[in-house]
Backbone as a ProteinNet text record, in pm:
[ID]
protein_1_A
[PRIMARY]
XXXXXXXXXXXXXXXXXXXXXXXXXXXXXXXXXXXXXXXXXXXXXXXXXXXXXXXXXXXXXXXXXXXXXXXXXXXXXXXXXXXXXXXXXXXXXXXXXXXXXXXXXXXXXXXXXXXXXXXXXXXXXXXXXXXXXXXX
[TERTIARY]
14452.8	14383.3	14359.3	14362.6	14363.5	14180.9	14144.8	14060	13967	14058.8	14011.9	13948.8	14049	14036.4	13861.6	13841.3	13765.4	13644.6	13629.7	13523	13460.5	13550.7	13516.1	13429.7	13559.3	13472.4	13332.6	13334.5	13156.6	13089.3	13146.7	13046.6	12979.8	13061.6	13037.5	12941.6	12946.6	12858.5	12672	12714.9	12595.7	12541.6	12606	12546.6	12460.8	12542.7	12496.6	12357.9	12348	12282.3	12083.7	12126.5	12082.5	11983.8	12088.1	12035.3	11937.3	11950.4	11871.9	11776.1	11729.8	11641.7	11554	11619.7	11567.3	11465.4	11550.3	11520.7	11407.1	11415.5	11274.7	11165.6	11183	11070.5	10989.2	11111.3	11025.4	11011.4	11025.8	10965.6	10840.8	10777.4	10686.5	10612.6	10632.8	10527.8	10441.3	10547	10555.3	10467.8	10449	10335.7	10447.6	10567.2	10645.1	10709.4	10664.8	10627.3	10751.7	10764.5	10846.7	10962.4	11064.9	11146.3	11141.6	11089.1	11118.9	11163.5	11095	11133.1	11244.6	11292.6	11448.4	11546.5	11516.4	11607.5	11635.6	11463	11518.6	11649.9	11607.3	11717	11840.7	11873.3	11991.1	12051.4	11958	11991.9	12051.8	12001.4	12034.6	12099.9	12196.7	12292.1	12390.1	12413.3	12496.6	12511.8	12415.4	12417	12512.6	12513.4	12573.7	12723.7	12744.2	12863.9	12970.7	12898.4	12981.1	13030.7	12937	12913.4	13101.5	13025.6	13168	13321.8	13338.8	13423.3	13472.9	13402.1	13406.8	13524.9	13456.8	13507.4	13652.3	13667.6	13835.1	13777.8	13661.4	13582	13603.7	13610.7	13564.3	13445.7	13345.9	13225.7	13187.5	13138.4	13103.4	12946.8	12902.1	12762.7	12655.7	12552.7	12422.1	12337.9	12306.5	12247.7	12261.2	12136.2	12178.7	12168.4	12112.2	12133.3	12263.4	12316.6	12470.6	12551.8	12541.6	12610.6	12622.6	12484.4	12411.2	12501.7	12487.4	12495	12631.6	12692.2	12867.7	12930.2	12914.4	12943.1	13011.5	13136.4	13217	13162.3	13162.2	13108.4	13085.7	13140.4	13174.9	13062.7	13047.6	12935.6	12811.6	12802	12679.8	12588.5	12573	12426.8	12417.4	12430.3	12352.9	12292.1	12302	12246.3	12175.9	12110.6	12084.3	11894.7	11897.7	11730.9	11675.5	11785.2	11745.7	11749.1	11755.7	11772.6	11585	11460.2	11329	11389	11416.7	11377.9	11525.5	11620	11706.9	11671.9	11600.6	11554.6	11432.1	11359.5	11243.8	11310.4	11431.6	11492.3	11539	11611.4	11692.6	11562.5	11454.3	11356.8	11327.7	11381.9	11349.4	11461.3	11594.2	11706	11657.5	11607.6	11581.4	11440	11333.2	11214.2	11146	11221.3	11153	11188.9	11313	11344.5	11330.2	11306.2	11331	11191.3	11146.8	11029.2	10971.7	11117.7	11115.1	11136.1	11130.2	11140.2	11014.1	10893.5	10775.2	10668.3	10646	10554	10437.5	10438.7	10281.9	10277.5	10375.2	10372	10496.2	10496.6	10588.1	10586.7	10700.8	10753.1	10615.4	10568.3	10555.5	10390	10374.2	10188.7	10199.1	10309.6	10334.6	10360.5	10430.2	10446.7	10319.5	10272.9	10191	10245.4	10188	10235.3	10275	10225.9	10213.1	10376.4	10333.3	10480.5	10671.4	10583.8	10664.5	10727	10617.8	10616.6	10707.4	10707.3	10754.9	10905.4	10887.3	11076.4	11156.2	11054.3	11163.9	11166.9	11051.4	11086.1	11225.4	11198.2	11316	11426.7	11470.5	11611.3	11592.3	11494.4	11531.9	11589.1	11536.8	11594.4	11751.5	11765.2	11871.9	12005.9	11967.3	12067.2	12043.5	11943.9	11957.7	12116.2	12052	12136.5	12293.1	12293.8	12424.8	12501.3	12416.2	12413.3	12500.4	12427.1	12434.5	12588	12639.3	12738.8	12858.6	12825.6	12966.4	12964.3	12859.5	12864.7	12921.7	12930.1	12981.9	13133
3990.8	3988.8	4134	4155.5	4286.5	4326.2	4470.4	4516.2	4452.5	4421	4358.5	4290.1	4175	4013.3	4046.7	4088.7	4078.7	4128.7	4241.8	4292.3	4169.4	4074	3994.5	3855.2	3878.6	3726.5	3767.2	3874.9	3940.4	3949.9	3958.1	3983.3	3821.4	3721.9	3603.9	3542	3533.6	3534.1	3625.1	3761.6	3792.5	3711.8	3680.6	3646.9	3539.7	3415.5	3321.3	3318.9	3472.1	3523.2	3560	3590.1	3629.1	3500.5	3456.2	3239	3235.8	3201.7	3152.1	3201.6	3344.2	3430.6	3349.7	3393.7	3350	3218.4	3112.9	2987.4	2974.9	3047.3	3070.8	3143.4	3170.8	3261.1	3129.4	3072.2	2991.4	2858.7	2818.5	2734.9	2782.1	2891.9	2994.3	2962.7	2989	2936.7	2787.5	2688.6	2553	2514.8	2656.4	2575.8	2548.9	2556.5	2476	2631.9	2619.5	2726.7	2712.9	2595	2595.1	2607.2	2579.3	2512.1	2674	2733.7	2903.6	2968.4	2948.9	3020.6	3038.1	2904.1	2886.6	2942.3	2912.1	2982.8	3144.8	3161	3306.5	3334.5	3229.3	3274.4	3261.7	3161	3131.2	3282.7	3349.4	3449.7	3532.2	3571	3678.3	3642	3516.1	3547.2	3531	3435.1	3464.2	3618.2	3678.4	3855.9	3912.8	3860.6	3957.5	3874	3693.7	3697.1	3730.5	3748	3860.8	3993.5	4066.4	4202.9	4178.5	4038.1	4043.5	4008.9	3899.3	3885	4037.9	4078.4	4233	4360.5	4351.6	4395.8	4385.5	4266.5	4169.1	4094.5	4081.7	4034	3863.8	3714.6	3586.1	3601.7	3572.5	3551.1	3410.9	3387.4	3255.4	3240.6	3106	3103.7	3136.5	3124.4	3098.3	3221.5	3313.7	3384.8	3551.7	3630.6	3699.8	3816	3813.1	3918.5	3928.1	3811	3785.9	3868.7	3837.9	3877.9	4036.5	4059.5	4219.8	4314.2	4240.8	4337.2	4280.2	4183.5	4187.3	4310.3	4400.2	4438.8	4552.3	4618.9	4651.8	4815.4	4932.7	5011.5	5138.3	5128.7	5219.9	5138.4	5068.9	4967.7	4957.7	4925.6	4888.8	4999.2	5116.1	5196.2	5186.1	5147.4	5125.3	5004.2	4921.7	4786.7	4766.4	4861.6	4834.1	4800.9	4873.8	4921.4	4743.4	4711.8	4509	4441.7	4477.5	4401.8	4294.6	4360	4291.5	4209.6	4203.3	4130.4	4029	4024.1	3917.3	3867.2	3887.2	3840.4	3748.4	3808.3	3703.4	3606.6	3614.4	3524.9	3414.2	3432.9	3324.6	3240.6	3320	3202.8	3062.2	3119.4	2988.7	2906.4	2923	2845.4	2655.4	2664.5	2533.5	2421.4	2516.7	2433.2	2477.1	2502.2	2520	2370	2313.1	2210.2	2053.6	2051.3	1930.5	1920.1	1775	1766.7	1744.5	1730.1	1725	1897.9	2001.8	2102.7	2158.7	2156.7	2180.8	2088.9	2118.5	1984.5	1928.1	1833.5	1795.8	1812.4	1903.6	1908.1	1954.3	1874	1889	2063.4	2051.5	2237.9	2237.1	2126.4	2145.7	2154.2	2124.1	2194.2	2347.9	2340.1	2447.5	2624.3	2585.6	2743.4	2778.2	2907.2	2950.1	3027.5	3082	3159.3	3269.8	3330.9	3487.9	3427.1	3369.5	3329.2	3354.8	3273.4	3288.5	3376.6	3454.4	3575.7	3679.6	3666.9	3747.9	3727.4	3624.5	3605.5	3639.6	3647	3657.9	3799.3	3878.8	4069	4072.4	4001	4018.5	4035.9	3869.9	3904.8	3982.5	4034.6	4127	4247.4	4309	4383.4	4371	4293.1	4275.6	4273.7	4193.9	4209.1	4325.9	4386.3	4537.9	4583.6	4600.1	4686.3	4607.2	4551.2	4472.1	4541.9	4506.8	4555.9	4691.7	4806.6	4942	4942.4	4867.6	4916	4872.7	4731.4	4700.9	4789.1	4853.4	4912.5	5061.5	5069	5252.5	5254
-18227.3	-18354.3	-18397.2	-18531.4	-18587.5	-18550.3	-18598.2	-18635.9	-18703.2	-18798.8	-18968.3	-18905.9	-18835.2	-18863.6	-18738.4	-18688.8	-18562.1	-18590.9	-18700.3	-18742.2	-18858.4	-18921.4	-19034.7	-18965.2	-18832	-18756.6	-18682.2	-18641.8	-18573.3	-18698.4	-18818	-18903.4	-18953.9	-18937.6	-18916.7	-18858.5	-18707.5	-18652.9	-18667	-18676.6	-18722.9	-18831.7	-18980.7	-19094.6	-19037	-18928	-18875.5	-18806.9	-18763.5	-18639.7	-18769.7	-18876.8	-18961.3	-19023.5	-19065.2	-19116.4	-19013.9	-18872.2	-18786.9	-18781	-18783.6	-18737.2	-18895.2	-19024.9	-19126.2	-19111.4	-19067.4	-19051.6	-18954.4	-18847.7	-18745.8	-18791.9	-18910.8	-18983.9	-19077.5	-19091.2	-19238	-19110.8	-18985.5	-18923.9	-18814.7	-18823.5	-18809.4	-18889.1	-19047.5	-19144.3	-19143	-19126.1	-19095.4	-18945.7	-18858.7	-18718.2	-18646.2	-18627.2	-18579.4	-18458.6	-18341	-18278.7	-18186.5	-18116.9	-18041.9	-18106.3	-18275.6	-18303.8	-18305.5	-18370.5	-18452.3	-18309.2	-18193	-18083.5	-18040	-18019.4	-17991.2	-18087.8	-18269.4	-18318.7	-18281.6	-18274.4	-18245.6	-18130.2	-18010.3	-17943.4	-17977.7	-18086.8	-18099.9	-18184.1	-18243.8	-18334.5	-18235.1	-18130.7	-18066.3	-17990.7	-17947.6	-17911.6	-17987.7	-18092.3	-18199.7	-18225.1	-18238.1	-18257.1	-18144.7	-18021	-17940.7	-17894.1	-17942.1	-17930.9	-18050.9	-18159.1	-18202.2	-18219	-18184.5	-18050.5	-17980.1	-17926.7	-17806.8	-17863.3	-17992.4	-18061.6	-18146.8	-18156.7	-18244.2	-18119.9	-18020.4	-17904.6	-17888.7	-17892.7	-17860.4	-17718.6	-17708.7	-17586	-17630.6	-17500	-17534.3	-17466.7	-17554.2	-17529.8	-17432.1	-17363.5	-17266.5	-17249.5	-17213.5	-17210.8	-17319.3	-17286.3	-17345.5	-17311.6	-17222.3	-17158.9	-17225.4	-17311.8	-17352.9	-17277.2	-17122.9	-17051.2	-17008.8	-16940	-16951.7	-17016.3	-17148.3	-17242.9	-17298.8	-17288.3	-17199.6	-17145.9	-16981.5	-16866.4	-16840.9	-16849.1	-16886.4	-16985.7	-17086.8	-17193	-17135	-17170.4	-17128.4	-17143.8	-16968.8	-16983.2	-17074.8	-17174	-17262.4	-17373.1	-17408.5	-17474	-17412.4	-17298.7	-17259	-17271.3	-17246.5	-17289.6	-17411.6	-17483.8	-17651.4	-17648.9	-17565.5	-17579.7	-17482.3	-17329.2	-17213.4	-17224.7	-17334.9	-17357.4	-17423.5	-17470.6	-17523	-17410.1	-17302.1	-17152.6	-17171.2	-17147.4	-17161.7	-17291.4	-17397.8	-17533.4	-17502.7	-17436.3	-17411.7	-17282.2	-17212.4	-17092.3	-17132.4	-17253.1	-17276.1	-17343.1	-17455.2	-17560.3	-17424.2	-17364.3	-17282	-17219.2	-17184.6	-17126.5	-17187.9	-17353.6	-17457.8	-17501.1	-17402.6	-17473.6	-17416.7	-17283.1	-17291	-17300.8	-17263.6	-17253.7	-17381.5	-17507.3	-17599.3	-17671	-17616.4	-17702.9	-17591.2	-17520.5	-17397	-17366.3	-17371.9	-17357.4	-17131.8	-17110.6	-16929	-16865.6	-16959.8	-16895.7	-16865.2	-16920.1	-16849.9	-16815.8	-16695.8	-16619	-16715.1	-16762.2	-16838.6	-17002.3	-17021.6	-17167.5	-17232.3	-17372.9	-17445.8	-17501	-17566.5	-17593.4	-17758.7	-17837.6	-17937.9	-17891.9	-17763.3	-17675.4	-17627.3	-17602.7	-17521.1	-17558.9	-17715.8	-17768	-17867.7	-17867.2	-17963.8	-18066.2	-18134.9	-18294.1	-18215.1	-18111.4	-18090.3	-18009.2	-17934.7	-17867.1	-17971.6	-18073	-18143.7	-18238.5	-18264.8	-18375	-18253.9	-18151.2	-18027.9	-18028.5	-18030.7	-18024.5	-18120.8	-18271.7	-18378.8	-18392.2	-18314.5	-18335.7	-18230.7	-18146	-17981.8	-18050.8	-18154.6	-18180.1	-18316.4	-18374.5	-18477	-18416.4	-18295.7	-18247.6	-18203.6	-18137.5	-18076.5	-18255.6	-18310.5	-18466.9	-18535.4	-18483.8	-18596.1	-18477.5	-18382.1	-18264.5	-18308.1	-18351.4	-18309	-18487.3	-18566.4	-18714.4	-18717.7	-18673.6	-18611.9	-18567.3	-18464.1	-18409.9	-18453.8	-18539	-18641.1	-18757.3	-18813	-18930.8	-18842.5	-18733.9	-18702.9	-18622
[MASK]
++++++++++++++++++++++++++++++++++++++++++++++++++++++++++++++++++++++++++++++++++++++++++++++++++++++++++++++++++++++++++++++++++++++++

């Protein structure tokens, strides 16, 4: 795949990466703590598998430390310092949405605003960073 074609499809994904984060903002407004959490995560890794599509990288998995500390060494110090804010995002890919992942209570007892307001700076960070390196 060309340049072109690879920078158009990461830019894809980000826009995607962008929607979600959006969408976890306006389900933030809504009280809806657990649902915004998870988008966030979904933002930030959409953000970094196009990072990896951008690369000529196939992106695999769910995990945005993964996706992280996989990143090919010539890449990885610009992105090493998002290691805490994708380490907290992945905590929320599953017991934010499954009501059998934490003992006693559902995800919609379980997340708070601050919880949530947390995740959506995590992947703001992580999509600026990602922003940054397709635009250079």
């Amino acid at each position: 795949m060309s340049v072109e074609k690879r920078k158009a499809e990461a830019r894809r994904w980000l826009l995607q990466a962008q929607d979600d984060r959006e969408a976890g903002k306006a389900l933030l407004q809504a009280r809806k703590f657990a649902q915004a959490a998870f988008l966030a995560q979904q933002a930030g890794e959409k953000a970094l598998k196009g990072l990896w599509l951008f690369l000529g990288l196939d992106p695999w998995g769910d995990s945005l430390a993964r996706l992280l500390r996989d990143l090919p060494g010539e890449e990885a110090p610009a992105f090493q310092h998002l290691l805490p804010q994708a380490l907290s995002l992945d905590k929320l890919y599953i017991p934010t949405r499954y009501p059998d992942a934490l003992p006693g209570l559902t995800p919609k007892e379980a997340y708070t605003e601050e919880e949530a307001e947390k995740a959506l700076e995590d992947a703001k960070a992580i999509l600026e960073a990602v922003e940054v390196r397709l635009a250079g």
